[in-house]
Coordinates of C-alpha atoms in Angstrom, one line a residue:
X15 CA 0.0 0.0 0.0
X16 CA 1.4 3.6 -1.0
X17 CA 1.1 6.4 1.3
X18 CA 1.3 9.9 0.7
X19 CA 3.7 12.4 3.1
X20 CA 1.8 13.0 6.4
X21 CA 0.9 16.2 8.0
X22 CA 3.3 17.3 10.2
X23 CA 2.2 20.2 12.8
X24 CA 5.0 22.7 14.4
X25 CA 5.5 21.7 17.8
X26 CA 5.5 25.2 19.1
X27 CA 3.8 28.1 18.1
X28 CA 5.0 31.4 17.3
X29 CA 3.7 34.1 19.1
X30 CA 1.8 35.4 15.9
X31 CA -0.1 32.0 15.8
X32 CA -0.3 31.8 19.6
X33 CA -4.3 32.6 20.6
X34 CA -5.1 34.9 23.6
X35 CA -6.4 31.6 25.1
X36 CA -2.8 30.3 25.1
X37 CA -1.2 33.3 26.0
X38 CA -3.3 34.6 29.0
X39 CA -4.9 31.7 31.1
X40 CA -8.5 33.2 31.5
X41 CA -8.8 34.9 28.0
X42 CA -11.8 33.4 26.2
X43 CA -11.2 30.6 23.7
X44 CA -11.1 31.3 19.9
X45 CA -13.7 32.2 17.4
X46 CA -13.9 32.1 13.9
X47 CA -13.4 36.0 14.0
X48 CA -9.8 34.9 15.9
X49 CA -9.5 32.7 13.3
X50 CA -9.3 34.6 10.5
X51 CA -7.6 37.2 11.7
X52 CA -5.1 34.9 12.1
X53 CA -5.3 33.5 8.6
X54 CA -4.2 37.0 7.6
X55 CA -0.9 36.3 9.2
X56 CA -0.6 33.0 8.2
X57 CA 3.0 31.2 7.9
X58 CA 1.8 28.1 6.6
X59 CA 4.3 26.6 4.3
X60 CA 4.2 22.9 2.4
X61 CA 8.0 22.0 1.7
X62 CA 9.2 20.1 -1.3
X63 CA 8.1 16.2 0.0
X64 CA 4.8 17.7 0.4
X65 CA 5.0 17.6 4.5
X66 CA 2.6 20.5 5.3
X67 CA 3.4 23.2 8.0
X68 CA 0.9 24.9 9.5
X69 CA 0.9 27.6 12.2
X70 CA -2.9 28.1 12.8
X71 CA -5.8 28.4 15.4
X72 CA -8.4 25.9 15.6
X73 CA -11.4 27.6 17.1
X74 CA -14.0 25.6 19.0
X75 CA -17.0 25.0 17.2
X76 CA -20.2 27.3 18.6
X77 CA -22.0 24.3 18.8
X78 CA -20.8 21.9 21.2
X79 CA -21.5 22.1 25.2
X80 CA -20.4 23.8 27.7
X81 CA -18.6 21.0 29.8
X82 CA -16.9 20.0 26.1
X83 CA -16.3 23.7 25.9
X84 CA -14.3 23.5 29.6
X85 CA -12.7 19.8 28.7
X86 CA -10.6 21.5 25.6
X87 CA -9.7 24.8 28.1
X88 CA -8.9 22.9 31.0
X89 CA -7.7 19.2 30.7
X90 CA -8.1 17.3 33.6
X91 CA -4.3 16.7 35.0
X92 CA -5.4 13.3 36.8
X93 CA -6.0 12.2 33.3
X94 CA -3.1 12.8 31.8
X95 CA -0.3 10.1 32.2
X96 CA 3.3 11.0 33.9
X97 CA 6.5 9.9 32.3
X98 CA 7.2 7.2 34.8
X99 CA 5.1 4.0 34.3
X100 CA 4.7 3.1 37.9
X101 CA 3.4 6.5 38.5
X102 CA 1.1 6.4 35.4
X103 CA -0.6 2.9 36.6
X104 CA -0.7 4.6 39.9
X105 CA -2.7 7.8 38.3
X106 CA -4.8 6.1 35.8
X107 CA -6.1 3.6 38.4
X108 CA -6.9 6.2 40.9
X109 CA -8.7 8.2 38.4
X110 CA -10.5 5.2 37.1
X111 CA -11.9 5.1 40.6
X112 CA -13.1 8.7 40.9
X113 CA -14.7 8.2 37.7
X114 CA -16.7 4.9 38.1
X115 CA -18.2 6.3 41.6
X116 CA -19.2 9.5 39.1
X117 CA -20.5 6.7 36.9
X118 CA -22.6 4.3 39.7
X119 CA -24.3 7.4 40.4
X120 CA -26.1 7.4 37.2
X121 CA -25.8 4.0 36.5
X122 CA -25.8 1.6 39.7
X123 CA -24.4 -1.9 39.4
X124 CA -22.4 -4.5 41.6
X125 CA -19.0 -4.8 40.4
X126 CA -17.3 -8.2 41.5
X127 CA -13.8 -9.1 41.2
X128 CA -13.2 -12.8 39.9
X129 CA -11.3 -14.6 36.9
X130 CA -12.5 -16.8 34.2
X131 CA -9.9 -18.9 32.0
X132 CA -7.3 -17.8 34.7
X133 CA -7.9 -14.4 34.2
X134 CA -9.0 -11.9 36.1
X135 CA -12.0 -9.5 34.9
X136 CA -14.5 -7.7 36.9
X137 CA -17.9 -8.3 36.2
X138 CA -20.4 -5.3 36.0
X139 CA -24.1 -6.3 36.7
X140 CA -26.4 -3.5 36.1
X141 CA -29.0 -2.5 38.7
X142 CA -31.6 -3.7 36.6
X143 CA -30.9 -6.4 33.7
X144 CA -33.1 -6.0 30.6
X145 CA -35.5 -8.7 29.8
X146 CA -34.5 -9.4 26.3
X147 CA -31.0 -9.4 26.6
X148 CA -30.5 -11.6 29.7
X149 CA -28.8 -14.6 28.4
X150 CA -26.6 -12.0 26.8
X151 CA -22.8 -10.4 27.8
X152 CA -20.8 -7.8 26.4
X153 CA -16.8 -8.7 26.7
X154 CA -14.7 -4.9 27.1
X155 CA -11.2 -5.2 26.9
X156 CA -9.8 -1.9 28.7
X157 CA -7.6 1.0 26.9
X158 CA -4.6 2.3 29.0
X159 CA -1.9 2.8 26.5
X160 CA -1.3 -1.0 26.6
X161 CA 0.8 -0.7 29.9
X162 CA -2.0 0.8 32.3
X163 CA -5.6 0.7 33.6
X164 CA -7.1 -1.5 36.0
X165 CA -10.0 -2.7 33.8
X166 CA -11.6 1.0 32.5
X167 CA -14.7 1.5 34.4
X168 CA -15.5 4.8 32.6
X169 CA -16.1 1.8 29.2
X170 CA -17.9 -0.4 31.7
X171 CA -20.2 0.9 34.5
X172 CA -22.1 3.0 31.9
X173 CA -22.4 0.7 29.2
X174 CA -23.9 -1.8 31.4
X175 CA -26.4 0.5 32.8
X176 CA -27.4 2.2 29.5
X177 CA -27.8 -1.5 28.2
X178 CA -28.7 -3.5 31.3
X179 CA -26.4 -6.2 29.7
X180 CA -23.7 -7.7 32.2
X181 CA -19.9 -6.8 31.3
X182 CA -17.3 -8.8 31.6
X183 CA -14.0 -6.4 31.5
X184 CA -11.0 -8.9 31.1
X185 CA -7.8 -7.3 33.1
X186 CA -5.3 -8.3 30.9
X187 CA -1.6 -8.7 31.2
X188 CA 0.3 -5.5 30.2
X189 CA 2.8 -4.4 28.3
X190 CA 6.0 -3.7 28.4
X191 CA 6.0 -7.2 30.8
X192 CA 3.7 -8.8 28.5
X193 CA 3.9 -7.8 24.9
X194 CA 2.2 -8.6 22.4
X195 CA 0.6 -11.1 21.8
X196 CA -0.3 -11.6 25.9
X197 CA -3.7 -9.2 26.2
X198 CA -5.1 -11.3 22.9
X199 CA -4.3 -14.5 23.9
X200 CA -5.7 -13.7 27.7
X201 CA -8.8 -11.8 26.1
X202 CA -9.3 -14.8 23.3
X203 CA -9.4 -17.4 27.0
X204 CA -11.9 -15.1 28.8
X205 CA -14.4 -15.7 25.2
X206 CA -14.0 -19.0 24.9
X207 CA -14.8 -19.3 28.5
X208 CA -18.0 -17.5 28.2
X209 CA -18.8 -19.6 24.9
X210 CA -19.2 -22.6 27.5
X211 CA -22.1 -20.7 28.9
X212 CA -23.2 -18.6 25.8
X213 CA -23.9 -18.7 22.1
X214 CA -21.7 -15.8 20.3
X215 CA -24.6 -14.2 19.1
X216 CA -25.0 -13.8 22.2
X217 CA -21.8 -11.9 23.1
X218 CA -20.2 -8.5 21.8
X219 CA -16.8 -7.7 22.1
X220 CA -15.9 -3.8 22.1
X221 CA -13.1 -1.4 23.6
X222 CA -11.6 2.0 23.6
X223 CA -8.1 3.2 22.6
X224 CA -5.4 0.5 23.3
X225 CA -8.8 -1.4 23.9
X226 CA -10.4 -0.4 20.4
X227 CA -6.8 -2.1 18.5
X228 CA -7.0 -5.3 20.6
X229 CA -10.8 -5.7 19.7
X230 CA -9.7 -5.7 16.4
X231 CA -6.5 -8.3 16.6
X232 CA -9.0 -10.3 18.7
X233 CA -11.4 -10.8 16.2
X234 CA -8.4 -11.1 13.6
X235 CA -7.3 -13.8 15.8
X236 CA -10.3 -15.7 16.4
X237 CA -11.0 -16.1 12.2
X238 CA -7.1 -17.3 12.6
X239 CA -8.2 -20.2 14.9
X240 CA -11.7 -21.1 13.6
X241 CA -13.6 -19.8 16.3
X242 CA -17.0 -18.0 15.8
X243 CA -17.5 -14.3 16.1
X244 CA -19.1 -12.5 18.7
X245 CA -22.4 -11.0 17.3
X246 CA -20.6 -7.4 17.2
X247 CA -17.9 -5.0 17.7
X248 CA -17.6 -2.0 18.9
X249 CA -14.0 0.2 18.2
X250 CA -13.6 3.2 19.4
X251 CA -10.9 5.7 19.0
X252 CA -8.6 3.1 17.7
X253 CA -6.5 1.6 14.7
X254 CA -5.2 -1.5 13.1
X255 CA -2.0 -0.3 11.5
X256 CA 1.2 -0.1 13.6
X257 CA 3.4 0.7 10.2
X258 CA 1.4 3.7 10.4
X259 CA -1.6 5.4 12.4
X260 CA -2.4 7.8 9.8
X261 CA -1.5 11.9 9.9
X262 CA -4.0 12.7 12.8
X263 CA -1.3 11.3 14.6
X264 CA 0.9 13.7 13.5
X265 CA -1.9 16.3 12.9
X266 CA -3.0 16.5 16.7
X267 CA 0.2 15.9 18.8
X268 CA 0.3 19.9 19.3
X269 CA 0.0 20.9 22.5
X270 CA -3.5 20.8 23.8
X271 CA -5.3 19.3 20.6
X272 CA -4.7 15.7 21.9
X273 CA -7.0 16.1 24.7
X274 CA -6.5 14.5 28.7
X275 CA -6.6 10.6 27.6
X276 CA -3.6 10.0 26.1
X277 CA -3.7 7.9 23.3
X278 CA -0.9 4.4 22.8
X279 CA 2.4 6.4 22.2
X280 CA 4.6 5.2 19.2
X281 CA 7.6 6.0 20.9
X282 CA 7.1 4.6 24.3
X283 CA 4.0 2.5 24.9
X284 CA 3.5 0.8 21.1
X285 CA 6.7 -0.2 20.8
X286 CA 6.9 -1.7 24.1
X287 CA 3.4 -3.5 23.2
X288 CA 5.1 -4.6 19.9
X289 CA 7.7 -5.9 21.4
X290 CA 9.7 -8.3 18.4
X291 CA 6.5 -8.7 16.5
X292 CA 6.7 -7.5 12.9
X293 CA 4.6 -4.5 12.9
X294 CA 3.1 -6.2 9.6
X295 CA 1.4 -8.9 11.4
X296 CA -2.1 -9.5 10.5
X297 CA -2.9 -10.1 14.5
X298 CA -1.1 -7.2 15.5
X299 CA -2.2 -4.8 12.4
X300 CA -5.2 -6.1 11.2
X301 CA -5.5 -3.7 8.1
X302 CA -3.3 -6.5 6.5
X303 CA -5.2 -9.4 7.5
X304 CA -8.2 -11.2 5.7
X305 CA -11.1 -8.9 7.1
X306 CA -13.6 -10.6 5.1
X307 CA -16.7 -12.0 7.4
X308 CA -16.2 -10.2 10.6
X309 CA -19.3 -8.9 12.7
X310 CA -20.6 -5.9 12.2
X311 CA -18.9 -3.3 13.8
X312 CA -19.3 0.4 14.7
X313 CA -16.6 2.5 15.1
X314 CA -16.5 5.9 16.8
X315 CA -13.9 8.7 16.8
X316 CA -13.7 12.9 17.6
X317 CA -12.2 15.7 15.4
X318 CA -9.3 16.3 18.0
X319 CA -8.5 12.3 18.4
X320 CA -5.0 11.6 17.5
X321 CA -6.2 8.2 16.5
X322 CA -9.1 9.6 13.8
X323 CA -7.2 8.4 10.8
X324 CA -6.5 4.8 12.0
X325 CA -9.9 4.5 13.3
X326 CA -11.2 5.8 9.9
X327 CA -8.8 3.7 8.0
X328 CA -9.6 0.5 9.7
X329 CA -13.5 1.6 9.2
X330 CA -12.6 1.9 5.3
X331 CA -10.9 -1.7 5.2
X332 CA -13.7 -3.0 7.1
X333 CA -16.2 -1.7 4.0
X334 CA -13.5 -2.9 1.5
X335 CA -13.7 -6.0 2.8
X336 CA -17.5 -6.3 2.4
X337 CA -18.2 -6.3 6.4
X338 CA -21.1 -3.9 7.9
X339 CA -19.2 -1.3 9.7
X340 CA -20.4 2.0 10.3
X341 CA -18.7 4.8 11.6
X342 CA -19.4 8.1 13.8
X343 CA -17.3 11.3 14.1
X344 CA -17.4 13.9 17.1
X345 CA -16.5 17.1 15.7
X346 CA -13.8 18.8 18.0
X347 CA -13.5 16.3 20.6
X348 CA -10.3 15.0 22.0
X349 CA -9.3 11.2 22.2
X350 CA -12.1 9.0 24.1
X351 CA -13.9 11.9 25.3
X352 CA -17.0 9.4 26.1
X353 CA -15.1 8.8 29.5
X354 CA -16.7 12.3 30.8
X355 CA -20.0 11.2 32.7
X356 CA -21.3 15.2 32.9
X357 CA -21.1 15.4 29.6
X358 CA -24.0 15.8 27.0
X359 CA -21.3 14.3 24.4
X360 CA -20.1 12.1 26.2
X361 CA -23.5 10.5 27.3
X362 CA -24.8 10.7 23.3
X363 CA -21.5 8.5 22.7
X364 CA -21.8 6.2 25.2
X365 CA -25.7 5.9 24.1
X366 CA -24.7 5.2 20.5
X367 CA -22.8 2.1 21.3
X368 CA -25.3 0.9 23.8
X369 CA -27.9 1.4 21.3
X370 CA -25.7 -0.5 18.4
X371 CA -24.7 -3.4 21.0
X372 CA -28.4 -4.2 21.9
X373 CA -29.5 -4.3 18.0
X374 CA -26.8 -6.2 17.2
X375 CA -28.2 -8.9 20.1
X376 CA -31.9 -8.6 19.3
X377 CA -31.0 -9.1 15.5

């Protein structure tokens, strides 16, 4: 496959393309007046390998909330993940409790720590299971970079609740102690325990970030070894192309585009993921692998998500393969912004995939 020169943004701004948001703290984010006044001074350049410079603002659309309005100003710094790894598990897991207490309040459920296969998962029983879907599971596999998260309530807790569909969240064993291909083969031993005691159509796999690329080696993985396909997928914010994630990658790695979450690094947690695998493998980057039958699948990604072109590429060799994917697009929103449990975004997000998941089980 040929690929044209990426984007590449400047990592720092010059003070002519610097906003008055950036430059005083409580200035009042951009417009599209700010904008194009600043077009008037642009210093945009595309050299001769066609690598594009830009030096631009990026207003915030007029549209979106208020609390997705205050997520772009003011990242939450619990969120975002220190240089040291011990630290990082130590923050991400902390937050992940803050938010699933946020979460139980709207959504109540019994979360019980146990293993299946071996492994350990925590299983989320909404407050109330729904009637039709009793008999059914939905299998999360957590995001965290790869090398963090406890098991990613913020993807369980309100998918259960919006569904009333038990979760299973498998806790996985991380990289860079367990690269690839550990979290697939401990994820692939949690489903085929659960297809003792269910049919797949009556499970769905699904995840966010890191979680979003294993759901899509798992079900790579599982065509590999004859097994049957859960009844959906659901990737979101994700890719399936290690070689390359695409130029939002590049596009959005300016300061303060990227969002809290931070996305699986190339130079730090991918490669210690990757470990010696060829980054061609068709496990490991399914965009080379035979895509052909797999469930149907919705994908979901945000304007400001570093990952948008691998999840949109991975959508496109989904189609290309004849599968039923379908794919939805945030405007403005940083990586995995569905996390947020106040708001309105967020909760239309998290409703979409509850609202695909339950179809996809009733079908």
């Amino acid at each position: 496959m040929r690929f044209v020169p990426s984007l590449l943004l400047l990592a720092a701004f010059t003070a002519a393309a610097q906003t008055p948001a950036q430059q005083t703290p409580n200035a009042t984010m951009p417009t599209a007046t700010t904008a194009a006044t600043a077009a008037q001074r642009d210093t945009s350049y595309i050299d001769a390998n066609g690598t594009a410079h830009i030096t631009r603002i990026v207003p915030v659309p007029d549209d979106l909330s208020p609390q997705a309005q205050r997520m772009l100003a003011h990242p939450e710094p619990d969120a975002a993940p220190p240089e040291s790894l011990a630290v990082r598990r130590s923050h991400t897991d902390a937050w992940q409790l803050t938010a699933r207490d946020a979460w139980l309040k709207l959504y109540p459920a019994t979360i019980t720590d146990t293993t299946l296969a071996g492994v350990p998962v925590h299983l989320v029983v909404p407050a109330k299971l729904a009637e039709a879907t009793r008999d059914c599971v939905l299998l999360n596999v957590h995001g965290g970079g790869f090398n963090s998260d406890s098991g990613s309530y913020t993807e369980s807790v309100p998918i259960a609740g919006m569904t009333g569909i038990r979760v299973v969240a498998v806790l996985y064993r991380l990289a860079p102690e367990h690269p690839f291909p550990a979290a697939v083969d401990d994820s692939i031993a949690v489903y085929k325990e659960l297809l003792k005691t269910h049919k797949p159509s009556q499970i769905v796999l699904y995840g966010t970030s890191a979680g979003a690329i294993l759901t899509g080696e798992i079900a790579v993985r599982l065509k590999q070894l004859g097994l049957p396909e859960p009844a959906a997928l659901g990737i979101f914010s994700g890719f399936g192309d290690f070689v390359r994630a695409g130029d939002s990658r590049s596009l959005y790695s300016l300061r303060g585009l990227a969002g809290p979450l931070a996305p699986p690094d190339p130079a730090h947690s991918d490669s210690q993921y990757i470990g010696k695998t060829n980054p061609k493998d068709p496990v490991l980057s399914p965009i080379y692998a035979d895509l052909r039958g797999l469930p149907p699948t919705l994908f979901i990604t945000s304007g400001r998500d570093m990952l948008l072109s691998g999840t949109a590429n991975l959508h496109r060799a989904f189609l290309n393969a004849g599968d039923d994917a379908r794919l939805i697009v945030y405007d403005a929103l940083p990586h995995a912004f569905w996390y947020s449990s106040t708001m309105p975004e967020a909760l239309e997000a998290n409703h979409a995939m509850a609202a695909f998941f339950v179809r996809q089980l009733k079908h």
